[in-house]
Short mmCIF file of C-alpha atoms and ligand atoms in Angstrom, two decimals:
data_model
loop_
_atom_site.label_atom_id
_atom_site.label_comp_id
_atom_site.label_asym_id
_atom_site.label_seq_id
_atom_site.Cartn_x
_atom_site.Cartn_y
_atom_site.Cartn_z
CA MET A 1 84.73 -82.90 59.36
CA ASN A 2 84.67 -82.81 55.55
CA GLU A 3 81.57 -81.00 54.36
CA GLU A 4 80.16 -82.56 51.17
CA LYS A 5 80.09 -80.13 48.26
CA PRO A 6 77.91 -80.36 45.13
CA LYS A 7 79.72 -81.91 42.16
CA TYR A 8 79.18 -79.92 38.99
CA GLY A 9 82.52 -81.05 37.67
CA TRP A 10 84.00 -80.88 34.24
CA TYR A 11 81.70 -83.09 32.26
CA VAL A 12 84.45 -84.05 29.84
CA LYS A 13 87.25 -84.25 32.39
CA ASN A 14 88.80 -87.44 31.01
CA LEU A 15 88.70 -86.15 27.45
CA ILE A 16 90.31 -82.87 28.52
CA LEU A 17 93.03 -84.67 30.45
CA THR A 18 93.73 -87.01 27.51
CA PHE A 19 93.95 -84.08 25.07
CA ILE A 20 96.28 -82.14 27.36
CA LEU A 21 98.51 -85.19 27.99
CA VAL A 22 98.80 -86.00 24.26
CA GLY A 23 99.45 -82.30 23.63
CA LEU A 24 102.19 -82.22 26.28
CA PHE A 25 103.71 -85.29 24.63
CA GLY A 26 103.74 -83.21 21.43
CA LEU A 27 105.41 -80.32 23.26
CA THR A 28 108.11 -82.73 24.50
CA ALA A 29 108.61 -84.10 20.96
CA PHE A 30 108.89 -80.54 19.67
CA ILE A 31 111.54 -79.60 22.25
CA ILE A 32 113.53 -82.83 21.62
CA GLY A 33 113.29 -82.12 17.88
CA LEU A 34 114.78 -78.66 18.41
CA ILE A 35 117.64 -80.13 20.44
CA LEU A 36 118.38 -82.99 18.01
CA LEU A 37 118.42 -80.90 14.81
CA GLY A 38 118.94 -82.84 11.51
CA MET A 39 116.18 -84.73 9.66
CA LEU A 40 115.02 -86.59 12.80
CA GLY A 41 114.83 -83.29 14.63
CA VAL A 42 112.69 -81.72 11.88
CA ILE A 43 110.33 -84.74 11.80
CA LEU A 44 109.96 -84.74 15.60
CA SER A 45 109.32 -80.99 15.62
CA ILE A 46 106.61 -81.30 12.94
CA ILE A 47 104.93 -84.17 14.82
CA GLY A 48 105.22 -82.12 18.01
CA ILE A 49 103.59 -79.04 16.43
CA ALA A 50 100.78 -81.18 14.94
CA LEU A 51 100.05 -82.80 18.32
CA MET A 52 100.04 -79.41 20.04
CA VAL A 53 97.64 -77.88 17.48
CA LEU A 54 95.33 -80.90 17.44
CA PHE A 55 95.36 -81.75 21.15
CA LEU A 56 96.98 -79.20 23.48
CA TRP A 57 95.12 -76.22 22.03
CA PRO A 58 91.65 -77.83 22.05
CA GLY A 59 92.42 -79.41 25.45
CA ILE A 60 93.12 -76.00 26.95
CA GLY A 61 90.06 -74.69 25.07
CA LEU A 62 87.74 -77.33 26.53
CA ALA A 63 89.08 -76.57 29.98
CA THR A 64 88.46 -72.84 29.38
CA MET A 65 84.90 -73.54 28.19
CA ASN A 66 84.17 -75.48 31.36
CA ILE A 67 85.57 -72.67 33.48
CA ILE A 68 83.41 -70.11 31.62
CA LEU A 69 80.29 -72.23 32.10
CA GLY A 70 81.13 -72.99 35.72
CA LYS A 71 81.88 -69.47 36.88
CA ASP A 72 79.42 -67.31 35.00
CA ASP A 73 75.93 -66.49 36.12
CA SER A 74 74.87 -64.86 32.85
CA GLU A 75 72.75 -67.82 31.90
CA VAL A 76 70.36 -67.09 34.73
CA ARG A 77 70.47 -63.32 34.32
CA GLY A 78 67.50 -63.27 31.93
CA MET A 79 65.64 -65.34 34.48
CA ASP A 80 64.60 -62.24 36.43
CA ILE A 81 61.50 -62.70 34.29
CA LEU A 82 60.65 -65.49 36.76
CA THR A 83 59.70 -62.98 39.41
CA LYS A 84 57.01 -61.55 37.11
CA ILE A 85 55.24 -64.90 36.71
CA GLN A 86 53.00 -66.42 39.32
CA SER A 87 54.12 -69.96 40.27
CA PRO A 88 56.43 -70.28 37.26
CA ARG A 89 57.10 -73.70 35.75
CA VAL A 90 60.56 -74.08 34.24
CA LEU A 91 61.97 -76.98 32.23
CA ASP A 92 65.74 -77.41 31.94
CA ILE A 93 66.56 -79.81 29.10
CA GLY A 94 69.90 -81.64 29.22
CA CYS A 95 70.28 -80.64 32.86
CA GLY A 96 73.36 -82.84 33.43
CA THR A 97 74.65 -82.35 36.97
CA GLY A 98 72.25 -79.44 37.44
CA ARG A 99 74.90 -76.73 36.98
CA THR A 100 72.36 -74.30 35.46
CA ALA A 101 69.13 -75.97 36.59
CA ILE A 102 70.00 -75.57 40.26
CA LYS A 103 70.89 -71.88 39.77
CA ILE A 104 67.45 -71.44 38.17
CA ALA A 105 65.75 -73.35 41.00
CA LYS A 106 67.44 -71.03 43.50
CA SER A 107 66.01 -67.97 41.75
CA LEU A 108 62.44 -69.32 41.65
CA PRO A 109 59.84 -67.29 43.49
CA LYS A 110 57.46 -68.95 45.95
CA GLY A 111 55.34 -71.63 44.29
CA GLY A 112 57.76 -72.01 41.35
CA GLN A 113 58.86 -75.43 40.19
CA LEU A 114 61.78 -76.61 38.08
CA ASN A 115 61.83 -79.86 36.11
CA GLY A 116 65.07 -81.16 34.64
CA ILE A 117 65.43 -83.88 32.03
CA ASP A 118 68.50 -85.55 30.54
CA ILE A 119 69.16 -88.70 28.56
CA TYR A 120 72.03 -89.54 30.97
CA ASN A 121 73.75 -91.68 28.39
CA VAL A 122 75.80 -94.19 30.40
CA ASN A 123 78.37 -94.40 27.62
CA ALA A 124 78.92 -90.63 27.55
CA ILE A 125 82.24 -89.25 28.68
CA SER A 126 80.53 -86.63 30.82
CA GLY A 127 79.79 -88.93 33.76
CA ASN A 128 76.59 -86.93 34.43
CA SER A 129 73.98 -88.96 36.27
CA LEU A 130 70.54 -88.69 37.82
CA ALA A 131 72.02 -89.63 41.21
CA THR A 132 74.51 -86.72 40.99
CA VAL A 133 71.92 -84.10 40.06
CA ASN A 134 69.56 -85.27 42.81
CA ARG A 135 72.37 -85.15 45.39
CA ASN A 136 73.46 -81.70 44.16
CA ALA A 137 69.88 -80.41 44.50
CA GLU A 138 69.74 -81.78 48.06
CA LEU A 139 73.08 -80.18 48.99
CA GLU A 140 71.98 -76.84 47.50
CA GLY A 141 68.67 -76.96 49.37
CA VAL A 142 66.40 -76.92 46.30
CA SER A 143 65.03 -80.49 46.38
CA ASP A 144 61.56 -79.25 47.31
CA LYS A 145 61.26 -77.10 44.16
CA SER A 146 63.10 -79.26 41.62
CA THR A 147 62.48 -82.66 40.07
CA PHE A 148 64.93 -84.45 37.78
CA GLN A 149 64.21 -87.42 35.54
CA PHE A 150 65.28 -89.23 32.39
CA GLY A 151 63.94 -87.68 29.21
CA SER A 152 65.04 -86.58 25.77
CA ALA A 153 64.73 -83.22 24.06
CA THR A 154 63.31 -85.05 21.06
CA GLU A 155 60.49 -86.65 23.09
CA ILE A 156 59.78 -84.44 26.07
CA PRO A 157 57.84 -86.35 28.76
CA PHE A 158 55.40 -83.51 29.54
CA GLU A 159 52.01 -82.25 28.39
CA ASP A 160 51.39 -79.44 25.86
CA ASN A 161 51.61 -75.85 27.16
CA GLU A 162 53.00 -76.89 30.55
CA PHE A 163 55.96 -74.53 30.98
CA HIS A 164 56.46 -70.77 31.17
CA ILE A 165 60.18 -71.16 30.47
CA VAL A 166 62.40 -73.77 28.79
CA ASN A 167 66.19 -73.60 29.12
CA LEU A 168 68.92 -75.48 27.24
CA SER A 169 72.50 -74.73 28.26
CA SER A 170 75.14 -76.19 25.95
CA VAL A 171 72.90 -79.11 24.94
CA LEU A 172 71.67 -78.73 21.35
CA HIS A 173 75.11 -79.33 19.80
CA GLU A 174 74.95 -82.79 21.38
CA VAL A 175 71.72 -83.57 19.51
CA HIS A 176 73.56 -84.68 16.42
CA ASP A 177 71.16 -85.07 13.47
CA TYR A 178 69.57 -81.94 12.07
CA GLU A 179 66.18 -83.73 12.02
CA ASP A 180 66.56 -84.43 15.75
CA LYS A 181 67.41 -80.80 16.43
CA GLU A 182 64.22 -79.81 14.56
CA ARG A 183 62.25 -82.45 16.47
CA ALA A 184 63.63 -81.06 19.73
CA MET A 185 62.59 -77.51 18.78
CA LYS A 186 59.08 -78.72 17.89
CA GLU A 187 58.83 -80.50 21.23
CA ILE A 188 59.99 -77.37 23.09
CA HIS A 189 57.39 -75.33 21.21
CA ARG A 190 54.74 -77.88 22.19
CA VAL A 191 55.47 -77.90 25.94
CA LEU A 192 55.83 -74.11 26.22
CA LYS A 193 52.78 -72.03 27.06
CA PRO A 194 51.72 -69.39 24.51
CA LYS A 195 54.24 -66.50 24.71
CA GLY A 196 56.50 -68.81 26.76
CA ILE A 197 60.21 -68.00 26.85
CA LEU A 198 63.03 -70.16 25.51
CA PHE A 199 66.66 -69.70 26.57
CA VAL A 200 69.31 -71.41 24.43
CA GLY A 201 73.03 -71.25 25.19
CA GLU A 202 75.32 -72.53 22.43
CA TRP A 203 78.95 -72.11 21.38
CA ASN A 204 79.42 -69.95 18.29
CA ARG A 205 81.93 -71.48 15.86
CA TYR A 206 82.95 -68.19 14.28
CA SER A 207 83.35 -66.13 17.43
CA TRP A 208 86.99 -65.10 17.72
CA GLN A 209 87.01 -66.11 21.36
CA LEU A 210 86.07 -69.73 20.58
CA ILE A 211 88.61 -69.92 17.75
CA LEU A 212 91.26 -68.43 20.03
CA TYR A 213 90.88 -70.91 22.82
CA SER A 214 89.64 -74.04 21.12
CA GLY A 215 91.48 -73.86 17.78
CA ILE A 216 90.40 -76.57 15.35
CA CYS A 217 87.95 -77.88 17.97
CA CYS A 218 85.61 -75.01 17.11
CA ILE A 219 84.48 -76.88 13.96
CA VAL A 220 82.47 -79.18 16.24
CA PHE A 221 80.18 -76.23 16.94
CA LYS A 222 77.80 -74.32 14.68
CA ARG A 223 77.74 -70.67 13.78
CA LYS A 224 75.36 -68.21 15.40
CA LYS A 225 73.17 -68.03 12.25
CA PHE A 226 72.60 -71.79 12.36
CA TRP A 227 71.01 -71.56 15.83
CA ASP A 228 69.20 -68.38 14.93
CA ASP A 229 67.56 -70.06 11.88
CA LEU A 230 66.74 -73.24 13.78
CA ILE A 231 64.99 -71.32 16.56
CA ARG A 232 63.03 -69.02 14.23
CA LYS A 233 61.98 -71.88 11.92
CA GLN A 234 60.01 -73.56 14.69
CA GLY A 235 57.80 -70.58 15.47
CA PHE A 236 59.86 -68.47 17.86
CA THR A 237 60.74 -64.78 17.80
CA ILE A 238 64.29 -64.00 18.91
CA LEU A 239 64.14 -61.34 21.60
CA ASN A 240 67.81 -61.07 22.49
CA TYR A 241 71.27 -62.43 21.76
CA GLU A 242 74.29 -62.00 23.99
CA ASN A 243 77.81 -63.20 23.24
CA LEU A 244 79.54 -64.41 26.35
CA VAL A 245 83.17 -65.05 25.36
CA GLY A 246 82.15 -67.27 22.45
CA TYR A 247 79.09 -68.71 24.16
CA GLY A 248 75.91 -67.30 22.63
CA LEU A 249 72.81 -66.81 24.75
CA PHE A 250 69.54 -66.62 22.81
CA THR A 251 66.31 -65.47 24.39
CA ALA A 252 63.29 -66.34 22.24
CA GLN A 253 59.52 -66.29 22.62
CA LYS A 254 56.87 -68.70 21.37
CA LYS A 255 54.67 -66.86 18.89
C1 LIG B 1 77.50 -80.17 27.87
S1 LIG B 1 76.34 -80.95 28.92
C2 LIG B 1 75.49 -79.54 29.62
C3 LIG B 1 74.81 -79.91 30.92
C4 LIG B 1 74.06 -78.75 31.58
N1 LIG B 1 73.03 -78.20 30.75
C5 LIG B 1 75.02 -77.67 32.01
O1 LIG B 1 74.88 -76.54 31.55
O2 LIG B 1 75.90 -77.97 32.80
C6 LIG B 1 75.14 -81.56 27.77
C7 LIG B 1 74.07 -82.42 28.40
O3 LIG B 1 73.06 -82.63 27.42
C8 LIG B 1 72.57 -83.95 27.58
N2 LIG B 1 71.89 -84.34 26.33
C9 LIG B 1 72.46 -84.65 25.13
N3 LIG B 1 71.50 -84.97 24.23
C10 LIG B 1 70.31 -84.85 24.87
C11 LIG B 1 68.94 -85.05 24.49
N4 LIG B 1 68.60 -85.45 23.26
N5 LIG B 1 67.98 -84.84 25.41
C12 LIG B 1 68.28 -84.44 26.67
N6 LIG B 1 69.56 -84.25 27.10
C13 LIG B 1 70.55 -84.45 26.21
C14 LIG B 1 73.82 -84.76 27.89
O4 LIG B 1 73.49 -85.99 28.49
C15 LIG B 1 74.55 -83.80 28.83
O5 LIG B 1 74.20 -84.02 30.18
#
């Protein structure tokens, strides 16, 4: 009998596949160019190199980023703080398929509760959905201590001072306008209890690891200082920063 497994998936699977296929087409053009020689050969080789730099490299990079996020438990390492709080309330914003949220739910002590929100944009390439996260929570045995619903970082559907901890894993770069990022930070500040803890995981544009595996794709992301400033500006103190192969993990505290 086939046992059903949770689907955390690669949220940009189709994009990754498209990039890699176009990149492989470039590799083929490059090889044919080398064989043909002459002007046509040079043109084909240049097109091939361009397609490899623009598509194959970032395609492999995106795949690597998904593997890093999928395999590593570092994001929940700081969560040992949970055991020191009585009946902790945790909010995971942009929970997607629950990849991080469910790990957090598993590490909750008795009486703890995790809420996850996501905009679940039906047009997004990720394919994340409320049905998937709910099923994953069921399969992982954490349905009783986790609740998932629609909700945006810029308008969090909870009361002031409700949560001990707020987590955002690889979400803020998807909140495109700077004003919306600020709005999101204000909202997080509002729903956190005094001295509440914020965990933010974001890709660091200038980390050599990200440049190495995502090439030109790294310009989509912001530098570490950008996130640092954004977090501090909204009334948080940064307690810790850890670089996990190009993925920065901030721990901050509401003042
Ligand atoms: C790269 S995925 C990360 C998902 C999950 N946090 C994880 O670590 O697997 C980014 C998620 O952020 C969600 N998202 C983007 N903008 C959002 C917003 N304004 N409010 C809430 N979620 C948002 C997307 O729908 C997507 O599910």
